[in-house]
Short mmCIF file of C-alpha atoms in Angstrom, two decimals:
data_model
loop_
_atom_site.label_atom_id
_atom_site.label_comp_id
_atom_site.label_asym_id
_atom_site.label_seq_id
_atom_site.Cartn_x
_atom_site.Cartn_y
_atom_site.Cartn_z
CA UNK A 1 75.31 -46.25 1.60
CA UNK A 2 72.62 -46.43 4.24
CA UNK A 3 72.92 -44.65 7.57
CA UNK A 4 70.82 -47.30 9.31
CA UNK A 5 72.53 -50.63 9.86
CA UNK A 6 70.96 -53.76 8.46
CA UNK A 7 70.85 -55.24 11.95
CA UNK A 8 67.94 -52.86 12.80
CA UNK A 9 65.81 -54.49 10.14
CA UNK A 10 66.81 -57.98 11.28
CA UNK A 11 65.83 -57.14 14.89
CA UNK A 12 62.45 -55.82 13.77
CA UNK A 13 61.98 -58.94 11.67
CA UNK A 14 62.64 -61.16 14.67
CA UNK A 15 60.08 -59.15 16.71
CA UNK A 16 57.55 -59.68 13.91
CA UNK A 17 58.06 -63.47 13.94
CA UNK A 18 60.61 -63.89 11.14
CA UNK A 19 63.38 -65.95 12.69
CA UNK A 20 65.98 -65.74 9.90
CA UNK A 21 66.33 -62.78 7.50
CA UNK A 22 69.16 -62.96 4.97
CA UNK A 23 71.71 -60.17 4.75
CA UNK A 24 70.78 -59.31 1.13
CA UNK A 25 67.11 -58.88 2.01
CA UNK A 26 67.97 -56.86 5.11
CA UNK A 27 70.25 -54.57 3.06
CA UNK A 28 67.47 -53.94 0.50
CA UNK A 29 64.86 -53.32 3.18
CA UNK A 30 67.03 -50.91 5.20
CA UNK A 31 67.48 -48.72 2.13
CA UNK A 32 63.69 -48.56 1.62
CA UNK A 33 63.11 -47.85 5.31
CA UNK A 34 65.62 -45.01 5.25
CA UNK A 35 63.98 -43.50 2.17
CA UNK A 36 60.57 -43.55 3.80
CA UNK A 37 61.90 -42.11 7.04
CA UNK A 38 63.51 -39.24 5.15
CA UNK A 39 60.22 -38.59 3.30
CA UNK A 40 58.19 -38.49 6.52
CA UNK A 41 60.74 -36.27 8.27
CA UNK A 42 60.78 -33.82 5.36
CA UNK A 43 57.01 -33.46 5.62
CA UNK A 44 57.27 -33.09 9.41
CA UNK A 45 59.83 -30.28 8.92
CA UNK A 46 57.42 -28.55 6.54
CA UNK A 47 54.67 -28.74 9.17
CA UNK A 48 57.08 -27.30 11.74
CA UNK A 49 58.02 -24.41 9.46
CA UNK A 50 54.37 -23.61 8.68
CA UNK A 51 53.72 -23.57 12.43
CA UNK A 52 56.43 -20.87 12.84
CA UNK A 53 58.51 -23.07 15.15
CA UNK A 54 62.15 -24.10 15.18
CA UNK A 55 61.81 -27.29 17.25
CA UNK A 56 60.52 -30.50 15.72
CA UNK A 57 57.89 -32.23 17.88
CA UNK A 58 56.11 -35.55 17.81
CA UNK A 59 52.94 -33.71 16.72
CA UNK A 60 54.72 -32.64 13.53
CA UNK A 61 55.59 -36.26 12.82
CA UNK A 62 52.03 -37.32 13.54
CA UNK A 63 50.71 -34.67 11.17
CA UNK A 64 53.06 -35.93 8.46
CA UNK A 65 51.88 -39.50 9.02
CA UNK A 66 48.25 -38.31 9.00
CA UNK A 67 48.75 -36.75 5.56
CA UNK A 68 49.86 -40.15 4.30
CA UNK A 69 46.97 -42.02 5.98
CA UNK A 70 49.49 -43.90 8.13
CA UNK A 71 49.21 -44.94 11.78
CA UNK A 72 50.25 -42.24 14.23
CA UNK A 73 52.78 -42.62 17.02
CA UNK A 74 51.37 -42.97 20.51
CA UNK A 75 52.98 -42.46 23.90
CA UNK A 76 55.38 -39.63 22.98
CA UNK A 77 53.21 -36.53 23.47
CA UNK A 78 52.55 -34.19 26.39
CA UNK A 79 56.17 -32.98 26.93
CA UNK A 80 56.75 -29.59 25.37
CA UNK A 81 60.44 -29.55 26.36
CA UNK A 82 61.14 -32.79 24.54
CA UNK A 83 62.83 -35.99 25.72
CA UNK A 84 66.42 -36.05 26.98
CA UNK A 85 68.43 -39.10 25.87
CA UNK A 86 71.58 -40.28 27.62
CA UNK A 87 74.23 -42.59 26.25
CA UNK A 88 74.55 -45.87 28.00
CA UNK A 89 77.90 -46.50 29.65
CA UNK A 90 80.17 -48.82 27.72
CA UNK A 91 78.27 -48.40 24.41
CA UNK A 92 78.52 -45.79 21.69
CA UNK A 93 75.21 -46.66 19.99
CA UNK A 94 72.80 -47.23 22.91
CA UNK A 95 70.73 -44.30 24.30
CA UNK A 96 68.01 -44.21 26.92
CA UNK A 97 65.64 -41.70 28.57
CA UNK A 98 66.72 -40.94 32.09
CA UNK A 99 63.96 -41.37 34.68
CA UNK A 100 64.24 -39.43 37.91
CA UNK A 101 64.44 -41.62 40.97
CA UNK A 102 61.87 -40.81 43.66
CA UNK A 103 62.57 -42.05 47.20
CA UNK A 104 59.78 -43.99 48.86
CA UNK A 105 60.04 -41.77 51.92
CA UNK A 106 58.96 -38.80 49.80
CA UNK A 107 55.99 -40.77 48.50
CA UNK A 108 54.90 -41.75 52.02
CA UNK A 109 55.32 -38.17 53.26
CA UNK A 110 52.90 -36.74 50.71
CA UNK A 111 49.36 -35.99 51.97
CA UNK A 112 46.69 -38.42 50.98
CA UNK A 113 44.35 -37.34 48.15
CA UNK A 114 40.80 -36.31 48.98
CA UNK A 115 38.18 -39.03 49.11
CA UNK A 116 35.98 -39.04 46.03
CA UNK A 117 32.42 -37.79 46.55
CA UNK A 118 29.41 -40.00 46.07
CA UNK A 119 27.90 -40.05 42.61
CA UNK A 120 25.01 -37.59 42.43
CA UNK A 121 23.05 -35.77 39.75
CA UNK A 122 21.11 -32.52 39.54
CA UNK A 123 18.81 -30.92 36.96
CA UNK A 124 19.12 -27.44 35.50
CA UNK A 125 17.73 -25.50 32.54
CA UNK A 126 19.84 -25.58 29.41
CA UNK A 127 17.59 -22.97 27.78
CA UNK A 128 14.24 -21.30 28.38
CA UNK A 129 12.36 -20.37 25.20
CA UNK A 130 15.60 -20.48 23.25
CA UNK A 131 17.58 -18.31 25.74
CA UNK A 132 20.35 -19.82 27.90
CA UNK A 133 19.95 -18.77 31.56
CA UNK A 134 23.03 -17.40 33.30
CA UNK A 135 23.60 -20.12 35.91
CA UNK A 136 26.78 -21.76 37.20
CA UNK A 137 25.87 -25.01 35.42
CA UNK A 138 25.84 -23.43 31.96
CA UNK A 139 28.91 -22.19 30.10
CA UNK A 140 29.48 -18.42 30.27
CA UNK A 141 27.95 -16.42 27.41
CA UNK A 142 30.20 -15.42 24.55
CA UNK A 143 31.13 -11.84 23.75
CA UNK A 144 28.40 -9.48 22.61
CA UNK A 145 27.85 -9.63 18.87
CA UNK A 146 26.27 -7.06 16.59
CA UNK A 147 24.41 -8.37 13.54
CA UNK A 148 25.57 -6.89 10.23
CA UNK A 149 23.39 -8.10 7.35
CA UNK A 150 24.00 -11.80 6.95
CA UNK A 151 27.15 -11.61 9.09
CA UNK A 152 27.82 -10.69 12.68
CA UNK A 153 30.62 -8.50 13.97
CA UNK A 154 32.20 -8.67 17.39
CA UNK A 155 33.64 -5.74 19.29
CA UNK A 156 37.08 -6.20 17.76
CA UNK A 157 35.65 -5.67 14.27
CA UNK A 158 36.05 -9.25 12.99
CA UNK A 159 33.16 -10.47 10.85
CA UNK A 160 31.91 -13.98 11.57
CA UNK A 161 29.21 -16.16 10.01
CA UNK A 162 25.91 -16.40 11.85
CA UNK A 163 25.30 -19.55 13.85
CA UNK A 164 22.55 -21.78 12.54
CA UNK A 165 19.35 -21.90 14.57
CA UNK A 166 19.33 -25.06 16.70
CA UNK A 167 15.98 -26.64 17.45
CA UNK A 168 15.21 -29.51 19.79
CA UNK A 169 14.02 -32.88 18.56
CA UNK A 170 10.65 -32.33 20.23
CA UNK A 171 10.02 -29.07 18.37
CA UNK A 172 11.14 -30.62 15.09
CA UNK A 173 8.73 -33.50 15.59
CA UNK A 174 5.94 -31.04 16.50
CA UNK A 175 6.60 -29.01 13.36
CA UNK A 176 6.52 -32.08 11.14
CA UNK A 177 3.31 -33.37 12.72
CA UNK A 178 1.50 -30.03 12.44
CA UNK A 179 2.52 -29.30 8.85
CA UNK A 180 1.69 -32.83 7.70
CA UNK A 181 -1.71 -32.59 9.41
CA UNK A 182 -2.48 -29.20 7.83
CA UNK A 183 -1.84 -30.43 4.29
CA UNK A 184 -3.12 -33.96 4.94
CA UNK A 185 -6.45 -35.53 4.12
CA UNK A 186 -7.79 -35.99 7.65
CA UNK A 187 -10.01 -33.09 8.71
CA UNK A 188 -9.96 -34.32 12.32
CA UNK A 189 -6.16 -34.16 12.51
CA UNK A 190 -6.15 -30.80 10.77
CA UNK A 191 -8.62 -29.33 13.26
CA UNK A 192 -6.57 -30.66 16.18
CA UNK A 193 -3.37 -29.20 14.73
CA UNK A 194 -4.96 -25.77 14.21
CA UNK A 195 -6.34 -25.79 17.76
CA UNK A 196 -2.86 -26.62 19.02
CA UNK A 197 -1.40 -23.68 17.10
CA UNK A 198 -4.01 -21.36 18.57
CA UNK A 199 -3.51 -22.44 22.20
CA UNK A 200 -0.06 -23.99 22.82
CA UNK A 201 2.30 -21.57 24.64
CA UNK A 202 5.64 -23.09 23.64
CA UNK A 203 5.69 -22.67 19.86
CA UNK A 204 7.19 -19.20 19.58
CA UNK A 205 10.52 -20.68 18.48
CA UNK A 206 8.73 -22.36 15.54
CA UNK A 207 6.97 -19.19 14.36
CA UNK A 208 9.49 -18.32 11.61
CA UNK A 209 9.25 -21.87 10.28
CA UNK A 210 5.44 -21.82 10.24
CA UNK A 211 5.55 -18.43 8.51
CA UNK A 212 7.86 -19.77 5.82
CA UNK A 213 5.64 -22.85 5.46
CA UNK A 214 2.57 -20.67 4.80
CA UNK A 215 4.46 -18.59 2.23
CA UNK A 216 5.69 -21.71 0.45
CA UNK A 217 2.21 -23.20 0.38
CA UNK A 218 0.74 -20.09 -1.23
CA UNK A 219 3.63 -19.64 -3.66
CA UNK A 220 3.70 -23.22 -4.95
CA UNK A 221 -0.03 -24.05 -4.85
CA UNK A 222 -1.76 -21.11 -6.57
CA UNK A 223 -4.15 -23.50 -8.35
CA UNK A 224 -4.73 -25.81 -5.38
CA UNK A 225 -7.76 -24.39 -3.58
CA UNK A 226 -7.65 -26.79 -0.63
CA UNK A 227 -3.98 -26.03 0.09
CA UNK A 228 -4.62 -22.29 -0.04
CA UNK A 229 -7.66 -22.60 2.22
CA UNK A 230 -5.69 -24.62 4.77
CA UNK A 231 -2.83 -22.10 4.66
CA UNK A 232 -5.24 -19.28 5.52
CA UNK A 233 -6.74 -21.36 8.32
CA UNK A 234 -3.23 -21.79 9.67
CA UNK A 235 -2.67 -18.01 9.60
CA UNK A 236 -5.98 -17.48 11.40
CA UNK A 237 -4.95 -19.99 14.08
CA UNK A 238 -1.62 -18.21 14.60
CA UNK A 239 -3.45 -14.90 14.94
CA UNK A 240 -5.68 -16.38 17.64
CA UNK A 241 -2.71 -17.41 19.77
CA UNK A 242 -1.95 -15.17 22.74
CA UNK A 243 1.50 -16.65 23.32
CA UNK A 244 3.37 -15.60 20.16
CA UNK A 245 4.41 -12.27 18.66
CA UNK A 246 3.21 -12.70 15.12
CA UNK A 247 3.58 -9.00 14.34
CA UNK A 248 7.30 -9.63 13.82
CA UNK A 249 6.48 -11.72 10.75
CA UNK A 250 3.66 -9.68 9.18
CA UNK A 251 5.98 -8.56 6.38
CA UNK A 252 6.16 -12.21 5.27
CA UNK A 253 2.51 -13.15 5.87
CA UNK A 254 0.77 -10.15 4.29
CA UNK A 255 1.87 -10.92 0.70
CA UNK A 256 0.46 -14.45 1.07
CA UNK A 257 -2.81 -13.11 2.52
CA UNK A 258 -3.20 -10.50 -0.23
CA UNK A 259 -2.47 -13.13 -2.86
CA UNK A 260 -5.42 -15.16 -1.60
CA UNK A 261 -7.59 -12.02 -1.84
CA UNK A 262 -6.72 -10.63 -5.28
CA UNK A 263 -5.04 -13.59 -6.97
CA UNK A 264 -6.06 -14.09 -10.60
CA UNK A 265 -6.63 -17.83 -10.37
CA UNK A 266 -6.90 -19.66 -7.06
CA UNK A 267 -8.37 -22.94 -8.30
CA UNK A 268 -8.13 -25.36 -11.19
CA UNK A 269 -11.67 -24.86 -12.54
CA UNK A 270 -14.06 -21.86 -12.29
CA UNK A 271 -16.68 -24.12 -10.68
CA UNK A 272 -14.70 -24.31 -7.42
CA UNK A 273 -15.73 -21.98 -4.61
CA UNK A 274 -12.72 -19.68 -4.54
CA UNK A 275 -15.01 -16.81 -3.50
CA UNK A 276 -15.14 -18.19 0.02
CA UNK A 277 -11.33 -18.26 0.18
CA UNK A 278 -11.14 -14.60 -0.86
CA UNK A 279 -13.68 -13.64 1.81
CA UNK A 280 -11.80 -15.59 4.49
CA UNK A 281 -8.49 -13.99 3.51
CA UNK A 282 -10.18 -10.55 3.56
CA UNK A 283 -11.38 -11.20 7.11
CA UNK A 284 -7.82 -12.13 8.12
CA UNK A 285 -6.40 -8.96 6.53
CA UNK A 286 -9.02 -6.86 8.34
CA UNK A 287 -8.11 -8.54 11.64
CA UNK A 288 -4.42 -7.84 11.09
CA UNK A 289 -5.07 -4.16 10.29
CA UNK A 290 -7.36 -3.82 13.30
CA UNK A 291 -4.89 -5.37 15.76
CA UNK A 292 -1.61 -3.95 14.50
CA UNK A 293 -2.66 -0.84 12.58
CA UNK A 294 -1.89 1.41 15.54
CA UNK A 295 1.57 -0.05 16.12
CA UNK A 296 2.47 -0.04 12.40
CA UNK A 297 1.00 3.15 10.98
CA UNK A 298 1.72 2.28 7.34
CA UNK A 299 0.17 -1.21 7.46
CA UNK A 300 -3.45 -0.40 6.57
CA UNK A 301 -2.55 2.33 4.03
CA UNK A 302 -0.37 -0.11 2.11
CA UNK A 303 -3.03 -2.82 2.19
CA UNK A 304 -5.70 -0.30 1.12
CA UNK A 305 -3.51 0.97 -1.73
CA UNK A 306 -3.00 -2.56 -3.05
CA UNK A 307 -6.72 -3.38 -2.91
CA UNK A 308 -7.75 -0.05 -4.46
CA UNK A 309 -5.39 -0.55 -7.38
CA UNK A 310 -6.86 -4.01 -8.01
CA UNK A 311 -10.39 -2.58 -7.75
CA UNK A 312 -9.97 0.32 -10.20
CA UNK A 313 -7.69 -1.29 -12.78
CA UNK A 314 -9.94 -2.35 -15.70
CA UNK A 315 -7.26 -4.73 -16.96
CA UNK A 316 -7.60 -6.88 -13.84
CA UNK A 317 -9.91 -9.92 -14.07
CA UNK A 318 -13.26 -9.80 -12.34
CA UNK A 319 -12.14 -12.37 -9.78
CA UNK A 320 -9.39 -10.00 -8.66
CA UNK A 321 -11.85 -7.10 -8.52
CA UNK A 322 -14.22 -9.17 -6.39
CA UNK A 323 -11.45 -9.86 -3.88
CA UNK A 324 -10.49 -6.17 -3.82
CA UNK A 325 -14.09 -5.07 -3.18
CA UNK A 326 -14.48 -7.64 -0.41
CA UNK A 327 -11.18 -6.67 1.18
CA UNK A 328 -11.99 -2.95 1.14
CA UNK A 329 -15.44 -3.57 2.61
CA UNK A 330 -13.97 -5.65 5.45
CA UNK A 331 -11.72 -2.75 6.47
CA UNK A 332 -14.73 -0.81 7.78
CA UNK A 333 -17.35 1.81 6.87
CA UNK A 334 -14.79 4.59 6.58
CA UNK A 335 -12.90 2.78 3.82
CA UNK A 336 -16.18 2.05 2.03
CA UNK A 337 -17.20 5.69 2.24
CA UNK A 338 -13.87 7.06 1.02
CA UNK A 339 -12.89 4.52 -1.63
CA UNK A 340 -15.90 2.50 -2.83
CA UNK A 341 -18.78 4.99 -2.91
CA UNK A 342 -16.97 7.70 -4.97
CA UNK A 343 -16.04 5.06 -7.59
CA UNK A 344 -19.39 3.22 -7.55
CA UNK A 345 -21.05 4.87 -10.55
CA UNK A 346 -18.09 4.69 -12.99
CA UNK A 347 -17.37 1.11 -11.97
CA UNK A 348 -20.97 0.00 -12.53
CA UNK A 349 -20.85 1.49 -16.04
CA UNK A 350 -18.11 -1.00 -16.86
CA UNK A 351 -19.63 -3.85 -14.86
CA UNK A 352 -23.17 -3.71 -16.28
CA UNK A 353 -22.22 -4.78 -19.86
CA UNK A 354 -20.24 -7.69 -18.40
CA UNK A 355 -23.32 -8.85 -16.48
CA UNK A 356 -25.35 -8.92 -19.70
CA UNK A 357 -22.77 -10.59 -21.98
CA UNK A 358 -23.24 -14.01 -23.56
CA UNK A 359 -20.24 -15.53 -21.78
CA UNK A 360 -21.86 -17.30 -18.85
CA UNK A 361 -18.62 -17.55 -16.84
CA UNK A 362 -17.84 -13.85 -17.20
CA UNK A 363 -21.45 -12.88 -16.46
CA UNK A 364 -21.38 -14.97 -13.28
CA UNK A 365 -18.16 -13.26 -12.16
CA UNK A 366 -19.70 -9.85 -12.88
CA UNK A 367 -22.77 -10.71 -10.82
CA UNK A 368 -20.49 -11.76 -7.96
CA UNK A 369 -18.79 -8.35 -8.11
CA UNK A 370 -22.21 -6.66 -8.13
CA UNK A 371 -23.30 -8.65 -5.08
CA UNK A 372 -20.07 -7.72 -3.30
CA UNK A 373 -20.72 -4.03 -4.02
CA UNK A 374 -24.30 -4.38 -2.81
CA UNK A 375 -23.17 -6.03 0.43
CA UNK A 376 -20.44 -3.43 1.03
CA UNK A 377 -22.79 -0.47 0.46
CA UNK A 378 -25.70 -2.06 2.37
CA UNK A 379 -23.54 -2.84 5.38
CA UNK A 380 -22.09 0.65 5.27
CA UNK A 381 -25.53 2.26 5.28
CA UNK A 382 -26.92 -0.02 7.99
CA UNK A 383 -23.91 0.32 10.30
CA UNK A 384 -23.82 4.09 9.92
CA UNK A 385 -27.52 4.58 10.62
CA UNK A 386 -27.54 2.14 13.54
CA UNK A 387 -24.47 3.83 15.03
CA UNK A 388 -26.20 7.22 14.80
CA UNK A 389 -29.33 5.80 16.41
CA UNK A 390 -27.37 4.26 19.30
CA UNK A 391 -25.40 7.47 19.81
CA UNK A 392 -28.62 9.51 19.97
CA UNK A 393 -30.15 7.08 22.46
CA UNK A 394 -27.05 7.21 24.64
CA UNK A 395 -27.02 11.00 24.64
CA UNK A 396 -30.71 11.14 25.54
CA UNK A 397 -30.21 8.61 28.33
CA UNK A 398 -27.44 10.70 29.85
CA UNK A 399 -29.74 13.72 29.71
CA UNK A 400 -32.25 11.82 31.87
CA UNK A 401 -34.89 11.15 29.22
CA UNK A 402 -36.35 7.95 27.84
CA UNK A 403 -37.50 7.42 24.28
CA UNK A 404 -41.10 6.19 24.10
CA UNK A 405 -43.53 5.61 21.26
CA UNK A 406 -45.14 9.02 21.72
CA UNK A 407 -41.81 10.71 21.14
CA UNK A 408 -40.81 8.69 18.07
CA UNK A 409 -40.83 11.71 15.80
CA UNK A 410 -38.62 13.66 18.17
CA UNK A 411 -36.32 10.66 18.48
CA UNK A 412 -35.92 10.52 14.72
CA UNK A 413 -35.06 14.17 14.67
CA UNK A 414 -32.36 13.53 17.27
CA UNK A 415 -30.93 10.64 15.22
CA UNK A 416 -30.93 12.77 12.09
CA UNK A 417 -29.07 15.49 13.95
CA UNK A 418 -26.43 13.03 15.14
CA UNK A 419 -26.23 11.50 11.66
CA UNK A 420 -25.53 14.88 10.10
CA UNK A 421 -22.50 15.14 12.38
CA UNK A 422 -21.29 11.58 11.91
CA UNK A 423 -21.89 11.39 8.16
CA UNK A 424 -22.16 14.74 6.38
CA UNK A 425 -24.22 14.36 3.23
CA UNK A 426 -26.03 11.25 4.50
CA UNK A 427 -29.10 12.07 2.40
CA UNK A 428 -27.02 12.17 -0.78
CA UNK A 429 -25.40 8.84 0.05
CA UNK A 430 -28.77 7.23 0.73
CA UNK A 431 -30.28 8.51 -2.53
CA UNK A 432 -27.24 7.34 -4.47
CA UNK A 433 -27.47 3.82 -3.09
CA UNK A 434 -31.25 3.72 -3.49
CA UNK A 435 -31.00 4.79 -7.13
CA UNK A 436 -28.23 2.26 -7.75
CA UNK A 437 -29.51 -0.85 -6.00
CA UNK A 438 -33.21 -0.10 -5.43
CA UNK A 439 -35.13 -2.55 -3.27
CA UNK A 440 -32.09 -4.81 -2.97
CA UNK A 441 -30.99 -2.62 -0.05
CA UNK A 442 -34.07 -3.59 2.01
CA UNK A 443 -32.56 -6.78 3.55
CA UNK A 444 -29.58 -4.78 4.81
CA UNK A 445 -31.83 -2.16 6.42
CA UNK A 446 -33.95 -4.69 8.26
CA UNK A 447 -37.41 -4.33 6.70
CA UNK A 448 -39.67 -2.06 8.77
CA UNK A 449 -36.75 -0.79 10.79
CA UNK A 450 -34.98 0.03 7.56
CA UNK A 451 -38.01 2.04 6.42
CA UNK A 452 -37.87 3.97 9.70
CA UNK A 453 -34.17 4.65 9.15
CA UNK A 454 -34.95 5.82 5.63
CA UNK A 455 -37.48 8.23 7.06
CA UNK A 456 -34.81 9.54 9.41
CA UNK A 457 -32.42 10.25 6.52
CA UNK A 458 -35.00 11.77 4.21
#
């Protein structure tokens, strides 16, 4: 037997537009309505129990209806104490919610509300370079968080996931435009994009994304010479910028740079000019070591160790050895003196047969390595001798003398004296390079001036 009377269903039917509803149909419908009500109330009681409460609220009923994808009840929320129903006088089945009567005198005695202010607007900074300023317009900062690996821990010890980095639409559009221009076909757009990277002051927030882009380009395009060349041009542009702190991302960029120096294959065919890419990457590595070698003491030693291993390992291809020789030479005369010159003779014993072999491709690579050695040793000798000459001239100038043609012999003696201090064993180095390369050293010593410098050494 149903608890609800069939008249309830007939009243609802009349409100829905059904004028006459038979008693049999009403009796069947009231049983179904009661079943569904019990089902919804059971779920609402479960929600109440899971919420650790003992009072059933309209929110529990709404949650039960939401689980069944049914329409929620509106107009019964906002009263935590619940509604108080009173029985109507003269009826045992009619209840109503009692409304408190408010006298009009009390309403008139209340003070008038404040007049609304005129509609205005003001501008303030939401963030400056990714940092929210502490102003009254912005929400207060959250509690201090300490990063723990890939999580962050607050002062209470609870570990929370890191918040994703939010970037404005303008920066996203800038990133897409720059990256598409760098890998695109238009050289004009590429040049404009690289100039923008080197000069724009507001791209520091995009630096980790540009760093990851360069690493991805090098990793996934080891045979695409143009992509690798453009990636290195992008690194060079970032190094030129005075508005970003690229040293924070050197640990990600240096593997990509070294790959372009000593990579085994950097192009599809041997006819492509991958030698120029290796030289450009070597210049970038030398710039990085020069700028940040003092701040990061282990930067240049690690780069030097990698290049030296590629240079002395006979199992490495000649293309890799060429990049290693070029990279070591770009690091300065001291690196050439300490690492290339002591290994010059044993390396040439292995290189000479390769230069004379029948394989034209291998012979060409061997000649490239020989030319790189010649350039490294020639530049080392020229820079060292010129530095000694300038030092001697500076010392003599401070002493109040002037070097003239009549005192050329004395001037050479002064340069030789300085050279013996700057480069002990300079005569042995000069004889070694002369015996190894012969007259090929003449262009690096500057013709007649080079002969004069040779006279100074010998």
